[in-house]
XYZ file of C-alpha atoms in Angstrom:
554
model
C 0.000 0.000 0.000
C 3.366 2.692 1.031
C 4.525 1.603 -2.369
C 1.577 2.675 -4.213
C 0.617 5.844 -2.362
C 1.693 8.153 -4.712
C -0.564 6.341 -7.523
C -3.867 7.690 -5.480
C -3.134 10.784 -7.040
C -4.365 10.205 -10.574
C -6.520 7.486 -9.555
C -8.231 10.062 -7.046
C -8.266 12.588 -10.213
C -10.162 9.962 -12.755
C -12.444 8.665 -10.230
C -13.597 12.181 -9.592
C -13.826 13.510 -12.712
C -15.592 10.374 -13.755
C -17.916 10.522 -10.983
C -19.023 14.235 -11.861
C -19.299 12.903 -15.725
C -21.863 10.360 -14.649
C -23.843 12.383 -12.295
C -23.792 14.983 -15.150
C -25.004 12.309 -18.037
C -27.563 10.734 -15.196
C -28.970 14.421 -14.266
C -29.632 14.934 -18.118
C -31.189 11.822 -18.429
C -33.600 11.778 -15.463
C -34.970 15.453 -16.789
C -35.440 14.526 -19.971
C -37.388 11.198 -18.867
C -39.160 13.466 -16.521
C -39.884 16.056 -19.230
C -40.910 12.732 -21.242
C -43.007 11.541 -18.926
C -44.952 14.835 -18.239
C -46.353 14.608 -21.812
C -47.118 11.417 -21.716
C -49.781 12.536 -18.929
C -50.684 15.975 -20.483
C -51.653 12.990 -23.689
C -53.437 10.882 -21.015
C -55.065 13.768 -19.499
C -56.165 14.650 -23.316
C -57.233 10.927 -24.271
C -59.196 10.741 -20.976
C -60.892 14.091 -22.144
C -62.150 12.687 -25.178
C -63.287 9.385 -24.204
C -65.813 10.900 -21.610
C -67.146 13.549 -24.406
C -66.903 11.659 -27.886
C -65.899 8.086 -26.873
C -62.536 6.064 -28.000
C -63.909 5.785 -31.241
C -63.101 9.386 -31.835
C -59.354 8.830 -30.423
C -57.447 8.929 -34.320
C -58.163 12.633 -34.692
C -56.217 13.566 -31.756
C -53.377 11.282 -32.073
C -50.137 11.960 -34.030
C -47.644 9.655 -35.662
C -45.039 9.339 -32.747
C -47.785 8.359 -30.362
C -49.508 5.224 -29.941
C -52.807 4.686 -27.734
C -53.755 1.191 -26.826
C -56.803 0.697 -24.375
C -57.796 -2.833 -23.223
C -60.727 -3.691 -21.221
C -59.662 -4.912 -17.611
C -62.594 -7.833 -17.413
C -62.639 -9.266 -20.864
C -58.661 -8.351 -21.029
C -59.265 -7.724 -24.920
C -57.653 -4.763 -26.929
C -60.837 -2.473 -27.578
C -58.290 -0.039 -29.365
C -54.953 0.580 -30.729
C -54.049 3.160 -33.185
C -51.140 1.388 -34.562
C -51.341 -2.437 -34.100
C -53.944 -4.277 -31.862
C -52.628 -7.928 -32.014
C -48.711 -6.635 -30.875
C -50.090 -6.274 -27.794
C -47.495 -6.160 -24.463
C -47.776 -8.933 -22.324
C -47.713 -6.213 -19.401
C -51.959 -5.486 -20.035
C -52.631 -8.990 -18.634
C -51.012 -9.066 -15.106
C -53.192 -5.910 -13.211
C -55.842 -7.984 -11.847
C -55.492 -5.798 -8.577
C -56.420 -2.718 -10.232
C -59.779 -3.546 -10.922
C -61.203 -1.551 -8.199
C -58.807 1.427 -8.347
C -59.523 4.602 -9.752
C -57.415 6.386 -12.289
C -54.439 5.490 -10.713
C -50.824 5.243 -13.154
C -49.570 1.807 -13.219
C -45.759 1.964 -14.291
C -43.423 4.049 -16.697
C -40.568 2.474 -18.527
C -38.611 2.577 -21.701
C -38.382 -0.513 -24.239
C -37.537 -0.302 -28.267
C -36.657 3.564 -28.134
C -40.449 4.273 -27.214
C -41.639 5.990 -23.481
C -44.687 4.008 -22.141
C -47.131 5.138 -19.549
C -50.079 2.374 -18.263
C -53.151 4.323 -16.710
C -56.162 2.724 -15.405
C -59.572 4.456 -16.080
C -62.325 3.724 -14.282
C -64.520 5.197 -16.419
C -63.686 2.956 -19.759
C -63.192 0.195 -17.214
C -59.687 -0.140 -18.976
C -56.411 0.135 -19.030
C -54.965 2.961 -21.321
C -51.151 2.750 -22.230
C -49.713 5.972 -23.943
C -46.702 5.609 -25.304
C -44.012 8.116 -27.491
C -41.383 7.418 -29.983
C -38.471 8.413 -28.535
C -36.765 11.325 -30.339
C -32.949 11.190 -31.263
C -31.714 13.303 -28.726
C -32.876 11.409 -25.742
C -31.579 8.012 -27.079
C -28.552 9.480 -27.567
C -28.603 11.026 -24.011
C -30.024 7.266 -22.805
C -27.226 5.371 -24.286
C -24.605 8.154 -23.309
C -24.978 7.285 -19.734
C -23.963 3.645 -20.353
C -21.381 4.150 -22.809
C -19.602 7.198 -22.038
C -19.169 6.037 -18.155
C -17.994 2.935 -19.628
C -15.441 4.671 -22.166
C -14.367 6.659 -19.506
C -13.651 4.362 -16.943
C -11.728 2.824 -19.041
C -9.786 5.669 -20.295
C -9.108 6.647 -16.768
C -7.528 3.420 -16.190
C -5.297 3.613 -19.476
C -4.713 7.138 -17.964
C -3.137 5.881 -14.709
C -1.634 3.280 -15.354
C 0.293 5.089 -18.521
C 0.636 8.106 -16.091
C 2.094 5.886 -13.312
C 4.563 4.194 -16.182
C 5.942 7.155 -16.959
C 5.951 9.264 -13.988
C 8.406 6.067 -12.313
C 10.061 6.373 -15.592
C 10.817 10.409 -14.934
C 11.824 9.519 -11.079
C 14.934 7.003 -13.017
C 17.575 9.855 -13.175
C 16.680 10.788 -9.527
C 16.797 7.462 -8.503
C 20.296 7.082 -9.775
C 21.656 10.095 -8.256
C 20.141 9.905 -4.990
C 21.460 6.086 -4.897
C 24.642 7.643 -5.909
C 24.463 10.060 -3.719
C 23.148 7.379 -0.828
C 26.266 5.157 -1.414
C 28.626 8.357 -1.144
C 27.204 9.387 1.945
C 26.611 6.021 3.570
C 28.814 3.925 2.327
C 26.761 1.250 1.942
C 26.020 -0.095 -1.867
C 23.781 -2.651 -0.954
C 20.914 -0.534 0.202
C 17.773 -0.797 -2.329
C 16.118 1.675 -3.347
C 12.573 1.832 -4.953
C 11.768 4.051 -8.458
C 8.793 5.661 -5.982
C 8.784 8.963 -4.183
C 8.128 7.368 -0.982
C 11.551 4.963 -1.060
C 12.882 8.128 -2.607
C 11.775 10.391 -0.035
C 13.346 7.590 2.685
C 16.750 7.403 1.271
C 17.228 11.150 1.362
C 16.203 10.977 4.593
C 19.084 8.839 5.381
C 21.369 10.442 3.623
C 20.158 13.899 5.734
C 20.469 12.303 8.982
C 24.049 10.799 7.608
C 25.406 14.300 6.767
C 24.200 15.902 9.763
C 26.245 13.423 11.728
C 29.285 13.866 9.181
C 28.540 17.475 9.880
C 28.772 17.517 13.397
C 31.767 15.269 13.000
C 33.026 17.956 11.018
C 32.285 20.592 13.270
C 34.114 18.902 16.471
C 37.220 18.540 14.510
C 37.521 21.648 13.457
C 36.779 22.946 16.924
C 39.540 20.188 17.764
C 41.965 21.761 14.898
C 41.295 25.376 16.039
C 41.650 24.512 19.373
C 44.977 23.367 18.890
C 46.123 26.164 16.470
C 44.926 28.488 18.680
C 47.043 26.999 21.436
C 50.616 26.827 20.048
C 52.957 29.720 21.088
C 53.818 30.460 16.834
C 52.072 32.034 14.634
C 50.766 30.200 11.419
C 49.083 31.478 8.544
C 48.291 29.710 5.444
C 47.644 31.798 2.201
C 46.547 29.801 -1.159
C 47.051 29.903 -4.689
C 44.670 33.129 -4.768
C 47.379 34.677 -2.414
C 44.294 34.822 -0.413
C 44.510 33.969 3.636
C 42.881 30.513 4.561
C 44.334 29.944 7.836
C 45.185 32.853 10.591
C 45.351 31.517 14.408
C 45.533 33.061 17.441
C 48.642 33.816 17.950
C 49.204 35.520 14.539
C 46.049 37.673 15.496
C 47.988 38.671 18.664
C 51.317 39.358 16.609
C 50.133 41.779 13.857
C 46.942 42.872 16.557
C 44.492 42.451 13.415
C 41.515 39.542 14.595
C 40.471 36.452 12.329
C 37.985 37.268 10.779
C 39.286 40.359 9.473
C 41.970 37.998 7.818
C 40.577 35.336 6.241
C 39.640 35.652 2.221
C 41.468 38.372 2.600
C 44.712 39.210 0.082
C 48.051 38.575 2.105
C 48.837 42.013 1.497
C 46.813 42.844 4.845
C 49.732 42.032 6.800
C 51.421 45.163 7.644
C 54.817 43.728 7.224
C 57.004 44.554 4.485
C 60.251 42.197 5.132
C 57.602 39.319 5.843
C 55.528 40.687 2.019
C 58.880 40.390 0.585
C 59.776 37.114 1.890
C 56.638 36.023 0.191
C 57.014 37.311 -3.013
C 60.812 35.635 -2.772
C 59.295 32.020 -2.261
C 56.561 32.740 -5.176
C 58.881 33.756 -7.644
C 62.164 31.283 -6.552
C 59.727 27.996 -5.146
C 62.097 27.948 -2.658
C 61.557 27.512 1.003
C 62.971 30.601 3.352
C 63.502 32.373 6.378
C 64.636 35.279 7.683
C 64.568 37.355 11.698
C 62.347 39.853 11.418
C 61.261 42.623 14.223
C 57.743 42.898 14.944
C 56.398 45.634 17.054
C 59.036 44.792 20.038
C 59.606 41.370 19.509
C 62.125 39.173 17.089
C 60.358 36.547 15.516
C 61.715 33.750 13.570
C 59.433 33.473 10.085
C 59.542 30.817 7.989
C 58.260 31.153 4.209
C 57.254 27.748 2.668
C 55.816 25.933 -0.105
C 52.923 24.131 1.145
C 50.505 21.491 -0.663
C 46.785 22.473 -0.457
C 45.370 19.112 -1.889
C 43.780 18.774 1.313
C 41.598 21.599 0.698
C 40.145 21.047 -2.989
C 41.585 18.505 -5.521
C 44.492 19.749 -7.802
C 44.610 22.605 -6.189
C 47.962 24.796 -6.916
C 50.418 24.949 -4.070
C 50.303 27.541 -1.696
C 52.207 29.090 0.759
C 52.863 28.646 5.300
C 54.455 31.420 7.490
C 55.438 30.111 10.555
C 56.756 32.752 12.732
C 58.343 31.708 16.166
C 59.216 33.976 18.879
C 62.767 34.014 19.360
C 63.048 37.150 21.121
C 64.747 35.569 23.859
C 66.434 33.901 22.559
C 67.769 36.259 19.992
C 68.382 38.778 22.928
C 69.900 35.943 24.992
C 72.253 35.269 21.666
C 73.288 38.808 21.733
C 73.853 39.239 25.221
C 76.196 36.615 25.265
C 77.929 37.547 22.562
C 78.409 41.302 23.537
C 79.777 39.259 27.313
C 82.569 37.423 26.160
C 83.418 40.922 24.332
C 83.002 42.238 27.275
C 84.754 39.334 29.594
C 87.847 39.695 27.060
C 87.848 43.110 27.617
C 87.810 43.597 31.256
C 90.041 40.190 31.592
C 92.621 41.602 28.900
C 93.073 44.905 30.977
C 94.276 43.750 34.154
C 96.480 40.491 32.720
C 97.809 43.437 29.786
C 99.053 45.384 33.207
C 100.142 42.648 34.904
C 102.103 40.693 32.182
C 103.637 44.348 31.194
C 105.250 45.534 34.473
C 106.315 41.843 35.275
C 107.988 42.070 32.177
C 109.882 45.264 32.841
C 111.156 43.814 35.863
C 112.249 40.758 34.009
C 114.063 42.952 31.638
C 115.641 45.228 34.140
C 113.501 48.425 32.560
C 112.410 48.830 36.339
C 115.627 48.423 38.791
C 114.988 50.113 41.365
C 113.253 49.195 45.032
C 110.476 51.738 45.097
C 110.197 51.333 40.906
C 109.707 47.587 41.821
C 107.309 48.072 44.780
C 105.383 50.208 42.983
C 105.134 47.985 40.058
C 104.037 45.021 42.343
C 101.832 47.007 44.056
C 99.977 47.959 40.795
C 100.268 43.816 39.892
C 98.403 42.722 43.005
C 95.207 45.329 42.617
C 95.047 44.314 39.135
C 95.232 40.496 39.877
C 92.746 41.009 42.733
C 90.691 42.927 40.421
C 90.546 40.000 37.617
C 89.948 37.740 40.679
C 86.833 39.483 41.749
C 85.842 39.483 38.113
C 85.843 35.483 37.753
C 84.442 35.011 41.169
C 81.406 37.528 39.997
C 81.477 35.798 36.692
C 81.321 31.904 38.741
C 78.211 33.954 41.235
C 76.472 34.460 38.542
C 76.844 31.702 36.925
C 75.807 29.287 40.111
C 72.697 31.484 40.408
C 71.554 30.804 36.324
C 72.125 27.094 37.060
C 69.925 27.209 40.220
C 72.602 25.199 41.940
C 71.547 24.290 45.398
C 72.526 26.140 48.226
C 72.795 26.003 52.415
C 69.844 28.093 53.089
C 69.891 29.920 56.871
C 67.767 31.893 58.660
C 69.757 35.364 58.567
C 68.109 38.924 60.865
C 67.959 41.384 58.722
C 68.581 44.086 60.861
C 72.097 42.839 62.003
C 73.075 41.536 58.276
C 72.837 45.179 57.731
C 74.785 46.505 60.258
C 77.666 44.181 59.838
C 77.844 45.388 55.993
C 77.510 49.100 57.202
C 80.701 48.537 59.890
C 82.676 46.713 57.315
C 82.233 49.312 54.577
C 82.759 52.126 57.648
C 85.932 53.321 56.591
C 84.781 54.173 53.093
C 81.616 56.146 54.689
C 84.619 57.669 56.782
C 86.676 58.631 53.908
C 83.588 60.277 52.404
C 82.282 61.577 55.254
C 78.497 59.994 54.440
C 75.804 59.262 57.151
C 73.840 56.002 57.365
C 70.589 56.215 58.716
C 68.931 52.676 59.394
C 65.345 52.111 60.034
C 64.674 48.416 59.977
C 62.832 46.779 62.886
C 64.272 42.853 63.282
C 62.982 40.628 60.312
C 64.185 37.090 59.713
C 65.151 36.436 55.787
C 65.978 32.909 54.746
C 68.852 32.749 52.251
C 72.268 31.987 51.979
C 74.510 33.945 53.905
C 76.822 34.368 50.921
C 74.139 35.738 48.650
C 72.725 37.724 51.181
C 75.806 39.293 51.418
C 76.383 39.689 47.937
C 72.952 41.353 47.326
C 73.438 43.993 50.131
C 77.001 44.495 49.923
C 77.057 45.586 46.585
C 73.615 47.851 46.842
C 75.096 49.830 49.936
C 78.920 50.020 48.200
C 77.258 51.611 45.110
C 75.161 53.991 47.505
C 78.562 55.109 48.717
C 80.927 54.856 45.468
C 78.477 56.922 43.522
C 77.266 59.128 46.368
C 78.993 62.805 47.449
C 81.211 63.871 49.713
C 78.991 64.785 53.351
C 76.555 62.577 51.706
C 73.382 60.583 52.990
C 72.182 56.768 52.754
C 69.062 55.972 53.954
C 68.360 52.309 54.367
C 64.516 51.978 55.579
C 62.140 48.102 55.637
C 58.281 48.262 55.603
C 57.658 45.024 57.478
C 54.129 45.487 56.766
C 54.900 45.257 52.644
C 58.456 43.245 53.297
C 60.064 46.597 51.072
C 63.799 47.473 52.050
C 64.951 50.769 50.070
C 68.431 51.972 49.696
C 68.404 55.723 49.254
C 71.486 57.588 48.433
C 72.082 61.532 47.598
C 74.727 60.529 44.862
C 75.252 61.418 40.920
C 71.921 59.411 39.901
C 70.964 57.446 36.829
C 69.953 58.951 33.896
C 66.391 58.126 32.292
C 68.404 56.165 29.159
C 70.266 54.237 31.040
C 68.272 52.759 33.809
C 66.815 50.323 32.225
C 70.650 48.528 30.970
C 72.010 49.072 34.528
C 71.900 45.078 35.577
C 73.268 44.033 32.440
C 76.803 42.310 32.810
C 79.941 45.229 32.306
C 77.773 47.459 31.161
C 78.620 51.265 32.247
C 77.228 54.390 32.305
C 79.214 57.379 32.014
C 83.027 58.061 32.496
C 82.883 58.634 35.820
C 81.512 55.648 36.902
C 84.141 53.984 34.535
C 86.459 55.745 36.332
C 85.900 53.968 39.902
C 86.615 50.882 40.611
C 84.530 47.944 39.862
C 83.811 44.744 37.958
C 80.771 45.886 35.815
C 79.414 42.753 37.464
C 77.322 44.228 40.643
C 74.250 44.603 39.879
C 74.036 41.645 37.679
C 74.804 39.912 40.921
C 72.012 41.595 42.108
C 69.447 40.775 39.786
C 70.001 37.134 39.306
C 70.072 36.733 42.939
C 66.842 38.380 43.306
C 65.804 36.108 40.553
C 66.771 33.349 42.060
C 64.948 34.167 45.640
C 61.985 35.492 43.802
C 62.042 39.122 44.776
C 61.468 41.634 43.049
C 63.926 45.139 42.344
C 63.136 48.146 41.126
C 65.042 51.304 40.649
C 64.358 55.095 41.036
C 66.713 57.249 40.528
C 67.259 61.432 39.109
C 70.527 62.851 38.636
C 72.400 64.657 40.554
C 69.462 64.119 43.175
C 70.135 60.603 44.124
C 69.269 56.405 43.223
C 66.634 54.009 45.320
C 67.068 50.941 44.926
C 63.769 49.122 46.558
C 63.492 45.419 46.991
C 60.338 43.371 47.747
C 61.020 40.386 50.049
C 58.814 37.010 49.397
């Protein structure tokens, strides 16, 4: 019955449209018999007429051609008159016994041999009258019509649907192939039948819409998945196409050139504001060769990478395309270049005191100095100079303990009186200077390592009095409350474009702080040991007003 549901449509159609044929034809054939029929009794009423006034004998004149009058008496059952022919008589005369004592009632109506018959019985003739008409052309027509037509019809309907039905599965072939086509695609599946009707039809595309919107959602996840994990590397990626048109732009890359996806993507590659990375570009284009170049962005190095990248994963034979990968190797590049500008600077500060030392040991060797106070002197000027390169490498190995986070004896040190032996110790240089020290630190245990916490102070408070005045001032002050210890002096100060360089190994400011003695290493010491304890430093400092160095205790 499912398989045939889409037949009721013409079938419904013929059925109706035969139906309203039929009651059409039947209408105009039950008014015409009626019109028929209402003659017949205006003749009877006519006939009757005449028999009471002038008797039946009289019935010729009033008769026409098409209409024939038979009367037969009901008790001797003989024909008493017929205007056409009195021995064909119909049997129908000699079966209304029962009528006998009726008046003027109508016996029957019927049709027989294209003639309309009416039987009447009159009680005045004591007989039955029959009136009956030729029927005209017309109404035989109209008679018939009713039983052939309907006939003709109904079988023309039939021809209709089943020819309709033929070809309309015929028309449903080519969609039948596709969707099955389309079905196996989809599905997978080539074993699946499907019917050449538009309910099996209308089935298998449901299947096939259920199918994608699972492949969909499939879809969907992984590219969440694939976002996800774009999104979540540290290097930027971008992906540009054949079109030179952007298909791919994560996160990162949206954070790099501060421009957001979707402001990227089918967008030329010429919306990155970035010349050397636009040139790189057009290099790999024109050479189809894979390369990469440092490039600054904003205040950052970045390592890009140009390359050549297949894009048959996004639409068959597509043309190559192109991948920037840019890494952030800004520490690393900085890292590179710090290193490299301290070994210059290591042979350079090493080079100075050995060049002195070697030199006046070899003017004694050669007798250029001969003399007691000549060689006194000279050995005098050897022994700073070799304690000078000695501090140097024992700065250089501090420092260098501290970036390896090498373990060390950790003590619970007052903070007060760690102060206060490093004030006493450096008191003849506050002497020679004639600087005040005023301390305001209430007691305060800090866990470290007595070496480092010596480093860390020692060479904060002898900066505050190397690079303060004469009758100068240090104020050393702790806020328990915030664990802040500041070292104030009322020296020569930093200036503004400097400040930021002062903890980087040897590096100097001006010539007179070149001119006092030093390793260039102090405050490097300072900073990784800070690092290394997890405080935190920062600096203040106007010149010819004073420095403050402040230090945040965890």
């Amino acid at each position: 019955m499912k398989k045939n549901k889409y037949t009721i449509v013409p079938i419904s159609f013929s059925i109706i449209s035969f139906i309203i044929l039929l009651t059409s034809l039947l209408s105009g054939y039950f008014v015409s018999k009626n019109e028929i029929f209402k003659e017949i009794d205006g003749i009877y009423t006519q006939i009757c007429n005449v028999i009471e006034e002038e008797g039946y004998t009289k019935l010729d004149k009033y008769i026409d051609e098409k209409t024939r009058i038979t009367l037969i008496d009901i008790d001797t059952k003989n024909c008493v008159f017929d205007n056409k022919d009195s021995e064909n008589i119909d049997g129908d005369f000699y079966s209304f016994e029962s009528l006998k004592n009726k008046k003027n009632i109508e016996f029957s109506g019927y049709f027989n041999q294209n003639v309309a018959s009416k039987i009447y019985l009159n009680t005045f003739s004591t007989s039955l009258i029959r009136v009956q008409v030729k029927l005209n052309f017309s109404f035989n027509a109209l008679y018939y019509s009713t039983i052939i037509v309907p006939s003709v019809y109904l079988l023309f309907c039939v021809i209709f649907v089943l020819i309709s039905t033929y070809f309309y599965k015929k028309s449903l072939d080519p969609l039948k192939h596709q969707i099955k086509k389309f079905y196996t695609i989809v599905t997978k599946d080539n074993d699946e039948k499907i019917e050449n009707n538009p309910l099996s039809l209308s089935q298998s595309i449901r299947k096939i819409r259920k199918n994608i919107e699972v492949v969909l959602q499939e879809n969907e996840k992984f590219q969440s998945q694939i976002n996800f994990i774009l999104d979540s590397i540290e290097q930027g990626l971008i992906v540009i196409n054949s079109d030179n048109k952007i298909i791919m732009f994560n996160k990162k890359s949206s954070q790099i050139f501060n421009i957001s996806k979707e402001d990227t993507i089918d967008k030329l590659y010429t919306i990155i504001d970035n010349i050397e990375i636009l040139k790189l570009i057009k290099i790999v284009q024109r050479t189809m060769q894979n390369t990469s170049n440092y490039i600054n962005i904003g205040n950052k190095v970045f390592d890009v990478e140009v390359s050549l990248l297949s894009l048959n994963w996004t639409k068959k034979d597509e043309k190559p395309g192109l991948s920037i990968f840019l890494i952030d190797v800004t520490d690393e590049y900085n890292s590179r270049k710090m290193k490299e500008e301290f070994f210059a600077n290591v042979a350079h500060e090493i080079k100075s005191p050995l060049t002195t030392i070697i030199g006046y040991q070899e003017m004694i060797k050669d007798e250029i100095i001969t003399t007691k106070e000549e060689i006194s002197e000279a050995n005098e000027v050897t022994i700073k100079e070799a304690n000078r390169l000695k501090s140097i490498l024992n700065n250089m190995l501090g420092i260098s303990s501290i970036e390896r986070n090498e373990l060390r004896p950790i003590v619970k040190i007052n903070l007060k009186d760690g102060i206060n032996n490093i004030i006493e110790s450096e008191r003849l240089k506050l002497k020679l200077k004639n600087i005040i020290v005023y301390i305001n630190i209430e007691p305060y245990i800090v866990k470290m390592n007595e070496q480092d916490f010596d480093i860390l102070f020692r060479n904060l408070i002898e900066n505050a009095i190397k690079y303060n005045k004469n009758n100068g001032e240090i104020y050393i002050d702790f806020n328990i409350k915030e664990k802040k210890l500041s070292i104030k002096d009322t020296g020569i100060g930093i200036s503004k474009e400097h400040i930021n360089r002062i903890f980087e190994r040897f590096y100097r400011i001006n010539k007179a702080r070149s001119l006092k003695d030093g390793t260039g290493l102090g405050l490097a010491l300072v900073k990784h040991t800070c690092k290394y304890y997890n405080f935190e430093i920062n600096v203040d400092s106007r010149e010819n007003i004073g420095t403050t160095f402040t230090i945040y205790l965890k």
